[in-house]
Coordinates of C-alpha atoms and ligand atoms in Angstrom, one line a residue:
M19 CA -0.2 0.0 -0.1
G20 CA 0.9 3.8 -0.6
Q21 CA 2.5 5.7 2.4
P22 CA -0.2 6.6 4.9
R23 CA -0.3 10.3 5.3
P24 CA -2.4 12.7 7.2
A25 CA -5.3 14.6 5.4
R26 CA -4.0 18.0 5.4
N27 CA -6.3 21.1 6.7
Q28 CA -8.5 19.0 8.6
S29 CA -11.4 21.1 9.3
A30 CA -11.8 23.2 6.0
W31 CA -9.8 20.3 3.6
W32 CA -12.4 20.9 0.9
R33 CA -11.4 24.7 0.5
S34 CA -7.9 23.4 -1.2
A35 CA -8.7 19.7 -2.0
V36 CA -7.5 17.6 -5.0
I37 CA -10.6 15.4 -5.7
Y38 CA -10.3 12.6 -8.1
Q39 CA -13.6 11.6 -10.0
V40 CA -14.1 7.7 -10.1
Y41 CA -16.7 6.4 -12.8
V42 CA -16.6 3.1 -11.2
R43 CA -17.9 1.2 -14.2
S44 CA -14.7 2.1 -16.4
F45 CA -12.0 2.3 -13.7
A46 CA -10.9 -0.9 -12.8
D47 CA -12.4 -4.5 -13.2
G48 CA -11.6 -6.5 -10.2
D49 CA -14.2 -9.7 -11.0
G50 CA -13.1 -9.7 -14.9
D51 CA -16.5 -9.3 -16.1
G52 CA -15.8 -6.5 -18.2
T53 CA -17.4 -3.9 -15.8
G54 CA -15.4 -1.8 -13.3
D55 CA -16.4 -2.4 -9.6
L56 CA -15.5 -1.8 -6.2
A57 CA -13.0 -4.6 -5.8
G58 CA -10.9 -3.0 -8.8
V59 CA -11.3 0.4 -7.0
R60 CA -9.9 -1.0 -3.6
A61 CA -6.8 -2.8 -5.4
R62 CA -6.1 0.8 -7.1
L63 CA -6.0 2.8 -3.9
P64 CA -2.2 2.6 -3.4
Y65 CA -2.4 4.2 -7.1
L66 CA -4.4 7.0 -5.9
A67 CA -2.6 7.8 -2.9
E68 CA 0.4 7.7 -4.9
L69 CA -1.1 10.3 -7.3
G70 CA -1.6 12.2 -4.0
V71 CA -5.5 12.9 -4.2
D72 CA -7.3 14.0 -1.2
A73 CA -10.4 12.8 -2.0
L74 CA -12.5 10.6 -4.4
W75 CA -15.7 11.4 -5.9
F76 CA -17.8 8.4 -7.2
N77 CA -20.5 8.7 -9.9
P78 CA -23.8 7.0 -8.8
W79 CA -22.8 3.3 -7.6
Y80 CA -26.4 2.2 -6.6
L81 CA -28.9 0.0 -7.7
S82 CA -29.5 0.8 -11.1
P83 CA -30.9 -0.3 -14.4
L84 CA -28.2 1.8 -16.1
A85 CA -30.3 3.6 -18.3
D86 CA -28.4 6.7 -18.0
G87 CA -25.1 5.2 -16.3
G88 CA -26.3 4.8 -12.9
Y89 CA -28.1 8.4 -12.9
D90 CA -31.4 6.3 -12.8
V91 CA -31.2 5.1 -9.2
A92 CA -33.6 2.4 -8.1
D93 CA -32.4 2.3 -4.4
Y94 CA -30.5 4.9 -3.1
R95 CA -29.3 2.9 -0.3
A96 CA -28.1 -0.4 -2.1
I97 CA -24.7 -0.9 -4.3
D98 CA -25.4 -2.2 -7.6
P99 CA -24.4 -5.9 -7.7
A100 CA -22.4 -5.0 -11.0
F101 CA -20.2 -3.1 -8.6
G102 CA -20.1 -5.0 -5.2
T103 CA -22.0 -4.7 -2.2
L104 CA -22.7 -2.4 0.6
A105 CA -20.1 -3.9 3.1
E106 CA -17.7 -3.5 0.3
A107 CA -18.6 0.2 -0.4
E108 CA -18.1 0.5 3.8
K109 CA -14.7 -1.3 3.5
L110 CA -13.6 1.1 0.8
I111 CA -14.4 4.2 2.3
A112 CA -12.5 3.0 5.3
E113 CA -9.5 2.0 3.6
A114 CA -9.2 4.9 1.5
R115 CA -9.5 6.9 4.9
E116 CA -6.8 5.1 6.1
L117 CA -4.8 6.3 3.3
G118 CA -5.7 10.0 3.8
I119 CA -8.3 9.9 1.4
R120 CA -11.9 11.1 2.0
T121 CA -14.9 10.0 -0.1
L122 CA -17.9 11.9 -1.9
V123 CA -21.0 9.9 -3.1
D124 CA -23.2 11.4 -6.0
I125 CA -27.0 12.0 -4.8
V126 CA -29.3 12.3 -7.6
P127 CA -32.1 14.3 -6.1
N128 CA -34.1 15.5 -9.3
H129 CA -35.4 11.9 -10.7
V130 CA -35.5 8.5 -9.8
S131 CA -35.3 5.6 -12.1
D132 CA -38.6 4.1 -13.5
Q133 CA -37.8 0.7 -11.3
H134 CA -37.8 2.7 -8.1
P135 CA -40.6 1.3 -5.9
W136 CA -42.0 4.8 -5.8
F137 CA -42.4 4.9 -9.2
R138 CA -43.8 1.4 -9.8
A139 CA -46.6 2.0 -7.2
A140 CA -47.3 5.3 -8.9
L141 CA -47.7 3.3 -12.3
A142 CA -50.0 1.0 -10.3
G143 CA -52.1 3.8 -9.7
G144 CA -51.1 4.3 -6.1
P145 CA -51.0 7.7 -4.1
E146 CA -47.0 7.5 -5.2
R147 CA -48.2 9.6 -8.1
D148 CA -48.0 12.5 -5.8
L149 CA -44.3 11.9 -5.3
F150 CA -44.2 12.7 -9.4
H151 CA -45.4 14.9 -11.7
F152 CA -48.2 13.0 -13.5
R153 CA -50.7 15.5 -15.6
P154 CA -53.4 14.8 -18.2
G155 CA -52.6 15.7 -21.5
R156 CA -53.3 18.7 -23.8
G157 CA -55.4 18.5 -26.7
E158 CA -59.0 17.4 -27.6
H159 CA -58.1 13.9 -26.2
G160 CA -55.1 14.7 -24.1
E161 CA -52.9 13.6 -26.8
L162 CA -50.4 16.3 -26.6
P163 CA -47.9 16.5 -23.7
P164 CA -49.1 18.9 -20.7
N165 CA -46.1 21.6 -21.5
D166 CA -43.3 22.3 -24.1
W167 CA -40.4 21.8 -21.8
P168 CA -37.1 21.1 -23.9
S169 CA -35.0 18.2 -22.7
Q170 CA -32.2 18.4 -20.7
F171 CA -30.0 16.1 -23.0
A172 CA -28.2 18.7 -25.7
G173 CA -29.4 17.9 -29.0
S174 CA -32.3 15.9 -28.3
A175 CA -35.6 16.8 -29.6
E176 CA -37.4 14.1 -27.6
P177 CA -40.3 15.3 -25.5
V178 CA -39.7 15.3 -21.8
W179 CA -43.1 13.5 -21.1
T180 CA -44.2 10.1 -21.6
R181 CA -47.9 9.0 -21.9
L182 CA -49.2 6.2 -19.9
P183 CA -52.0 3.6 -20.9
D184 CA -54.3 5.1 -18.7
G185 CA -54.0 8.3 -20.6
D186 CA -51.7 10.2 -18.1
W187 CA -48.4 11.8 -18.7
Y188 CA -45.4 11.7 -16.4
L189 CA -42.6 14.4 -16.6
H190 CA -38.8 13.6 -17.0
L191 CA -36.2 16.2 -18.2
F192 CA -34.1 13.3 -18.8
T193 CA -34.8 10.2 -20.2
P194 CA -38.3 8.1 -19.7
E195 CA -36.6 6.1 -17.3
Q196 CA -35.7 9.0 -15.1
P197 CA -39.0 10.1 -14.0
D198 CA -38.7 13.7 -12.3
L199 CA -39.7 13.8 -8.4
N200 CA -42.1 16.3 -7.1
W201 CA -40.0 18.3 -4.6
A202 CA -43.1 20.1 -3.4
H203 CA -43.9 16.8 -1.6
P204 CA -42.8 16.5 2.0
A205 CA -42.0 12.8 1.9
V206 CA -39.5 13.4 -1.3
R207 CA -37.7 15.9 1.2
Q208 CA -37.7 13.9 4.1
E209 CA -36.6 10.8 2.0
H210 CA -33.5 12.7 0.9
E211 CA -32.4 13.9 3.9
E212 CA -32.4 10.3 5.5
I213 CA -30.5 9.1 2.4
L214 CA -28.0 11.8 3.4
R215 CA -28.0 10.6 6.9
F216 CA -27.4 6.9 5.7
W217 CA -24.3 7.8 3.6
F218 CA -22.9 10.0 6.4
E219 CA -23.2 7.5 8.7
R220 CA -21.0 5.2 6.5
G221 CA -18.0 7.7 7.1
V222 CA -18.6 9.5 3.6
A223 CA -17.1 13.0 3.6
G224 CA -19.1 14.8 1.0
V225 CA -21.9 14.5 -1.2
R226 CA -22.0 15.7 -5.1
I227 CA -25.6 17.0 -6.1
D228 CA -26.6 16.1 -9.4
S229 CA -28.6 18.6 -11.5
A230 CA -28.8 20.7 -8.5
A231 CA -30.6 23.5 -10.0
L232 CA -33.3 21.5 -11.5
L233 CA -35.6 20.0 -8.8
A234 CA -38.2 22.7 -8.0
K235 CA -40.8 22.8 -10.5
D236 CA -43.5 25.7 -11.1
P237 CA -46.4 23.8 -9.7
D238 CA -48.6 25.0 -12.5
L239 CA -45.9 23.6 -14.8
P240 CA -46.6 26.2 -17.5
D241 CA -44.8 26.6 -21.0
F242 CA -41.3 27.7 -21.1
V243 CA -41.0 31.2 -22.3
E244 CA -37.8 32.3 -23.3
G245 CA -36.3 34.9 -20.9
R246 CA -39.5 34.7 -18.5
D247 CA -38.3 35.0 -15.1
P248 CA -38.8 32.9 -12.9
N249 CA -38.1 30.0 -15.1
P250 CA -40.6 27.1 -14.6
Y251 CA -37.8 24.4 -13.9
V252 CA -34.3 26.0 -13.4
D253 CA -32.9 27.9 -10.4
R254 CA -36.1 28.6 -8.5
D255 CA -36.0 30.1 -5.0
E256 CA -37.6 27.5 -3.5
L257 CA -34.4 25.3 -3.9
H258 CA -32.7 27.3 -1.3
D259 CA -34.7 26.4 1.4
I260 CA -34.1 22.7 0.5
Y261 CA -30.5 23.3 0.5
R262 CA -30.4 25.1 4.1
S263 CA -32.0 22.1 5.4
W264 CA -29.7 19.9 3.7
R265 CA -26.8 22.0 4.8
A266 CA -27.9 21.2 8.6
V267 CA -28.1 17.4 8.1
A268 CA -24.3 17.8 6.7
D269 CA -23.0 20.2 9.3
A270 CA -23.7 17.4 11.8
Y271 CA -21.6 15.1 10.4
D272 CA -19.1 17.8 9.2
G273 CA -19.7 16.7 5.5
I274 CA -19.7 18.8 2.4
F275 CA -21.5 19.4 -0.7
V276 CA -20.6 20.3 -4.3
G277 CA -23.5 21.3 -6.5
E278 CA -23.8 20.4 -10.1
V279 CA -25.1 24.1 -10.9
W280 CA -25.0 25.1 -14.7
L281 CA -26.2 28.5 -14.5
P282 CA -24.9 31.6 -16.6
D283 CA -25.9 34.0 -14.4
S284 CA -23.2 34.6 -11.7
E285 CA -25.0 36.3 -9.0
R286 CA -27.5 33.6 -9.1
F287 CA -24.9 31.0 -9.1
A288 CA -23.4 32.5 -6.0
R289 CA -26.6 32.4 -4.2
Y290 CA -26.3 28.6 -3.6
L291 CA -23.1 29.1 -2.2
R292 CA -24.0 31.1 0.7
P293 CA -22.8 30.3 4.2
D294 CA -25.8 28.3 5.0
E295 CA -26.4 26.4 1.7
L296 CA -23.9 24.5 -0.6
H297 CA -20.1 24.3 0.7
T298 CA -19.0 24.4 -3.3
A299 CA -20.3 24.2 -6.9
F300 CA -18.8 23.0 -10.2
N301 CA -17.6 25.9 -12.1
F302 CA -18.3 25.1 -15.6
S303 CA -17.4 28.6 -17.0
F304 CA -13.7 27.7 -16.9
L305 CA -14.1 24.1 -18.4
S306 CA -16.1 25.7 -21.3
C307 CA -13.6 28.4 -22.0
P308 CA -11.4 28.3 -25.2
W309 CA -7.7 28.3 -25.1
D310 CA -7.2 31.9 -25.0
A311 CA -5.4 34.0 -22.4
G312 CA -7.8 36.9 -22.3
R313 CA -10.8 34.5 -22.1
L314 CA -9.3 32.5 -19.5
R315 CA -8.2 35.5 -17.1
T316 CA -11.9 36.7 -17.3
S317 CA -13.3 33.7 -16.5
I318 CA -10.8 33.2 -13.7
D319 CA -11.7 36.6 -12.5
E320 CA -15.4 36.5 -12.5
T321 CA -15.4 33.2 -11.0
L322 CA -13.0 34.3 -8.2
A323 CA -15.5 37.3 -7.5
E324 CA -18.7 35.6 -7.7
H325 CA -17.2 33.1 -4.8
A326 CA -15.6 36.0 -2.7
S327 CA -19.2 37.7 -2.8
V328 CA -20.2 34.6 -0.5
G329 CA -17.1 33.6 1.2
A330 CA -16.9 30.2 -1.0
P331 CA -13.6 28.6 -2.4
A332 CA -13.8 28.3 -6.4
T333 CA -13.7 24.8 -8.0
W334 CA -11.7 23.9 -11.0
V335 CA -12.3 21.2 -13.5
L336 CA -11.3 20.5 -17.0
C337 CA -13.2 17.3 -17.6
N338 CA -15.8 14.9 -16.2
H339 CA -17.9 12.1 -17.6
D340 CA -20.1 14.1 -19.2
V341 CA -18.0 16.3 -21.7
T342 CA -15.0 15.6 -24.1
R343 CA -11.8 14.8 -22.7
T344 CA -9.5 17.6 -22.3
V345 CA -6.6 16.8 -24.8
T346 CA -9.3 16.0 -27.6
R347 CA -11.0 19.3 -26.9
Y348 CA -7.7 21.6 -26.7
G349 CA -6.7 19.7 -29.9
R350 CA -9.9 20.5 -31.9
T351 CA -8.6 23.6 -33.9
D352 CA -11.8 23.9 -36.4
T353 CA -15.0 23.5 -33.9
G354 CA -13.7 26.0 -31.2
F355 CA -13.4 24.5 -27.8
D356 CA -17.0 24.3 -26.9
F357 CA -17.3 21.1 -25.2
T358 CA -20.8 20.2 -26.3
A359 CA -19.5 20.4 -30.1
K360 CA -19.6 16.9 -30.0
A361 CA -19.3 15.6 -33.7
F362 CA -18.3 12.6 -35.5
G363 CA -15.1 12.6 -37.3
T364 CA -13.7 15.7 -36.0
P365 CA -10.3 16.8 -36.8
T366 CA -8.1 16.9 -33.8
D367 CA -4.3 17.6 -33.2
L368 CA -3.8 15.4 -30.3
A369 CA 0.1 16.6 -29.9
L370 CA -1.2 20.0 -29.5
G371 CA -4.1 19.1 -27.4
T372 CA -1.9 17.1 -24.9
R373 CA 0.7 20.0 -24.8
R374 CA -2.2 22.5 -23.7
A375 CA -3.9 19.9 -21.5
R376 CA -0.6 19.8 -19.6
A377 CA -0.2 23.3 -19.4
A378 CA -4.0 23.8 -18.3
A379 CA -3.4 21.0 -15.5
L380 CA -0.5 23.2 -14.0
L381 CA -2.9 26.5 -14.5
S382 CA -6.0 25.1 -12.7
L383 CA -3.7 23.3 -10.0
A384 CA -2.2 26.7 -9.1
L385 CA -5.6 28.6 -8.7
P386 CA -7.3 29.1 -5.4
G387 CA -9.7 26.7 -4.4
S388 CA -10.3 23.1 -5.1
V389 CA -9.7 20.7 -8.2
Y390 CA -11.4 18.0 -9.5
V391 CA -9.4 15.4 -11.9
Y392 CA -11.7 12.9 -13.5
Q393 CA -10.1 9.5 -13.9
G394 CA -7.8 9.0 -17.3
E395 CA -7.3 12.6 -17.1
E396 CA -4.0 12.1 -15.3
L397 CA -3.0 9.6 -18.0
G398 CA -3.9 12.1 -20.9
L399 CA -6.5 10.1 -22.5
P400 CA -8.0 11.2 -25.5
E401 CA -11.7 11.4 -26.3
V402 CA -12.6 8.0 -28.2
E403 CA -14.7 7.6 -31.5
L404 CA -16.4 4.4 -30.6
P405 CA -18.1 2.2 -33.3
L406 CA -21.6 2.9 -33.5
D407 CA -22.8 -0.4 -32.4
S408 CA -21.1 -0.1 -29.3
I409 CA -22.4 3.2 -28.1
Q410 CA -24.7 3.0 -25.1
D411 CA -25.3 6.3 -24.1
P412 CA -28.9 7.7 -24.0
M413 CA -27.7 10.9 -25.2
H414 CA -26.7 9.5 -28.7
F415 CA -29.9 7.9 -29.3
R416 CA -32.1 11.0 -28.0
S417 CA -30.5 13.2 -30.4
G418 CA -31.5 10.7 -33.2
G419 CA -27.9 9.3 -33.7
T420 CA -26.4 12.7 -34.7
D421 CA -24.6 13.4 -31.4
P422 CA -21.8 10.7 -30.5
G423 CA -23.1 11.0 -26.7
R424 CA -20.6 11.0 -23.8
D425 CA -19.4 7.2 -24.0
G426 CA -16.0 8.7 -25.6
C427 CA -14.8 10.0 -22.3
R428 CA -15.8 6.6 -20.5
V429 CA -13.7 4.0 -22.1
P430 CA -12.4 1.6 -19.4
L431 CA -8.7 2.8 -18.3
P432 CA -5.4 1.0 -19.4
W433 CA -3.5 -0.1 -16.6
A434 CA -1.0 -2.4 -17.8
A435 CA 0.4 -2.3 -21.4
D436 CA 1.2 -5.8 -21.6
A437 CA -1.7 -7.2 -20.2
P438 CA -5.0 -8.3 -21.9
Y439 CA -7.4 -5.4 -22.3
A440 CA -4.7 -3.2 -21.2
G441 CA -4.9 -4.4 -17.5
F442 CA -8.7 -3.1 -17.1
G443 CA -9.9 -6.6 -16.2
G444 CA -12.2 -8.5 -18.2
D445 CA -13.6 -7.8 -22.2
P446 CA -14.6 -4.2 -21.4
W447 CA -18.2 -2.9 -21.6
L448 CA -16.9 -0.2 -24.1
P449 CA -14.2 -1.3 -26.5
Q450 CA -10.6 0.3 -25.9
P451 CA -9.1 1.5 -29.2
A452 CA -5.9 -0.1 -30.3
D453 CA -3.4 2.6 -29.1
W454 CA -4.8 2.2 -25.3
P455 CA -1.9 0.2 -24.1
A456 CA 0.5 3.1 -24.9
Y457 CA -1.5 5.2 -22.2
A458 CA -1.1 2.6 -19.4
A459 CA -0.4 3.5 -16.0
D460 CA 2.2 1.1 -15.7
R461 CA 4.3 2.6 -18.7
Q462 CA 3.7 6.2 -17.9
V463 CA 5.3 5.7 -14.0
E464 CA 8.5 4.7 -15.7
D465 CA 8.3 8.0 -18.0
P466 CA 9.3 11.2 -16.3
T467 CA 7.9 13.2 -19.3
S468 CA 4.6 11.5 -19.1
M469 CA 1.1 13.1 -18.1
L470 CA 1.2 11.0 -15.0
S471 CA 4.4 11.9 -13.8
L472 CA 3.3 15.5 -14.5
Y473 CA 0.3 14.9 -12.3
R474 CA 2.2 13.3 -9.8
A475 CA 4.9 16.2 -9.7
A476 CA 2.1 18.7 -9.3
L477 CA -0.1 17.3 -6.8
R478 CA 3.1 16.3 -4.8
A479 CA 4.3 20.1 -5.0
R480 CA 0.6 21.2 -4.0
R481 CA 0.8 19.3 -0.9
T482 CA 4.2 20.6 0.3
E483 CA 3.4 24.2 -0.8
P484 CA 0.4 25.2 1.0
G485 CA 0.4 28.6 -0.9
F486 CA -1.4 26.9 -3.6
G487 CA -4.8 26.1 -3.0
D488 CA -7.2 28.3 -1.2
G489 CA -5.8 32.2 -0.9
P490 CA -5.4 35.2 -2.8
L491 CA -4.2 35.3 -6.3
N492 CA -2.5 38.6 -7.5
W493 CA -2.0 39.3 -11.5
L494 CA 1.3 40.2 -12.7
P495 CA 2.0 42.3 -15.6
A496 CA 2.8 39.9 -18.6
P497 CA 3.0 40.1 -22.3
E498 CA -0.1 39.7 -24.7
G499 CA -1.2 36.0 -24.4
V500 CA 0.5 35.2 -21.2
L501 CA -1.0 34.6 -18.0
A502 CA 1.0 35.5 -14.9
F503 CA 0.2 35.3 -11.3
A504 CA 1.5 35.2 -7.7
R505 CA 0.1 33.2 -5.0
T506 CA 1.5 33.5 -1.4
D507 CA 4.7 32.2 -0.1
G508 CA 6.4 33.6 -3.3
L509 CA 4.6 31.0 -5.6
L510 CA 4.1 32.4 -9.3
C511 CA 2.5 30.7 -12.2
V512 CA 3.2 31.5 -15.7
V513 CA 1.3 30.0 -19.0
N514 CA 2.3 31.1 -22.3
L515 CA -0.7 31.0 -24.8
A516 CA 1.1 33.4 -27.2
D517 CA 2.6 31.8 -30.4
G518 CA 6.1 32.5 -29.5
P519 CA 8.3 32.0 -26.7
V520 CA 8.5 34.7 -23.7
E521 CA 10.9 35.4 -21.0
L522 CA 10.3 34.6 -17.6
P523 CA 10.6 36.6 -14.5
V524 CA 14.3 37.0 -13.5
H525 CA 15.3 35.5 -9.9
S526 CA 12.8 33.1 -9.8
E527 CA 13.5 29.1 -9.4
L528 CA 11.6 26.9 -11.5
L529 CA 9.7 24.2 -9.5
L530 CA 7.9 22.6 -12.1
G531 CA 7.0 23.0 -15.8
S532 CA 4.5 21.4 -18.3
A533 CA 7.4 21.1 -21.0
P534 CA 11.1 22.1 -20.6
L535 CA 12.0 25.8 -21.0
D536 CA 13.8 26.5 -24.6
A537 CA 17.6 26.6 -25.4
D538 CA 17.8 30.3 -24.5
G539 CA 16.0 29.6 -20.8
F540 CA 12.3 31.3 -22.7
L541 CA 8.8 29.9 -21.9
P542 CA 7.7 28.2 -25.1
S543 CA 4.2 28.6 -26.2
D544 CA 1.5 26.3 -24.6
T545 CA 3.6 25.7 -21.6
A546 CA 2.9 26.5 -18.0
V547 CA 5.6 26.8 -15.3
W548 CA 5.4 27.0 -11.6
L549 CA 8.1 29.2 -9.9
R550 CA 9.3 30.7 -6.6
A551 CA 10.2 34.3 -6.7
Ligands
NOJ27 C1 -25.8 15.2 -14.9 C2 -24.6 13.8 -15.0 O1 -23.4 14.6 -14.5 C3 -25.1 13.3 -16.1 O2 -24.2 12.2 -16.5 C4 -26.7 12.7 -16.1 O3 -27.0 12.2 -17.3 C5 -27.6 13.8 -15.8 N1 -27.1 14.6 -14.8 C6 -28.9 13.4 -15.6 O4 -28.9 12.7 -14.2

């Protein structure tokens, strides 16, 4: 096992943490059936300790028909048998903690699986219908959906209502297998507070909240009118009362929240981070930002300002299980860098994308706040263009097959270059591309220039230099196209996004670079360095 080490900043650890996202199904397969599982994660805990992460966030690991990769939960208190058992999850949480690694689980409060006992009882005509949004249809015979809300899956023209044989319709912002709960019902609130307690009792340190701004709905379920305030299903004021009571539950366990809150309005976003609500929320503006110094600086400044207004630390994330992998995104020169610009056959310069992803890693790890690393990001894995007949993501099907969906960033990890299936375990549920062994962790550990070696060195430096993480950031004068800022303890970060090499500040010691300096000691294009003044 890796070296046990104390977790730092015991009380406010989450303000500076590096949190590693585990998509269990694709992480490591312990029993050889082709699906990642808890046994696989337990076997790789030493790898995660060596990497130097502070916490793990697990995508939903609960009992689920996997209609949306586990975001369709049939029982929030049971582990899906494909992944393991509750007893194993408890062991995993405890073993990780012994290595100084905390655990976050993912709670999906907006919807449940259509196999959840509540929805099955609702379908059978029971009073459980009140726990969901059932409505008669419009039109002479109720043949039209009750309203016109758009699907939450980008590019999908599918309706968010499904009609039952008895004529009623039910609401699902995502797939028909994910009926939306009625958060105006007290039983829904009570059940979720009990679910939170259930997981905090099992030693988890925090909870990621799925689709956190969507739970509350206008009770009249009116049509969506562009620009009308308030929106009938996004960011409604009722949500804040829900999260204040969640906060009271978490406080009793010293637990923390990270909300999945996609909102363009920074003032509205910050409201979720008031001191009696969520501790943190994902910052998607930075992730969506093109590789452009001016736009990145604006995104960083706006992020820091909106968080400062409520005293919350920012979070930085380059990649997750829903978006195109970082090296591919930064290597796409023609579509821009919009992560939603998923398309088949998009030309990509992977060498350029990898170079920029390395620099972006050092940039994000030098910014104040916590950082999320998505499994495989530390290996520099690219997005995979899967054969059509192996795609499983409902987003692909709901787009009518035009959108590749999100499976390309969910391909099972390569651990060992010379082992079958690159050491993942059994024949993976999504096929690995032929060049996957080249990215294998065992090969990268041996190579000081690999992405894995860069991440390990950066996380080690971040751990020994408390000046990184939460705290002030001061911009330094820099040429056009260059980001340069100081943190405390004389720590500096310089990122060159300009076309040519730039001079570094004199009298500074080089701590770490995403690529070597050039022969004149200049910082090359698409390169970041950490310095000590
Ligand atoms: C956001 C999750 O990250 C995504 O994977 C999922 O499809 C939707 N929420 C619905 O739960």
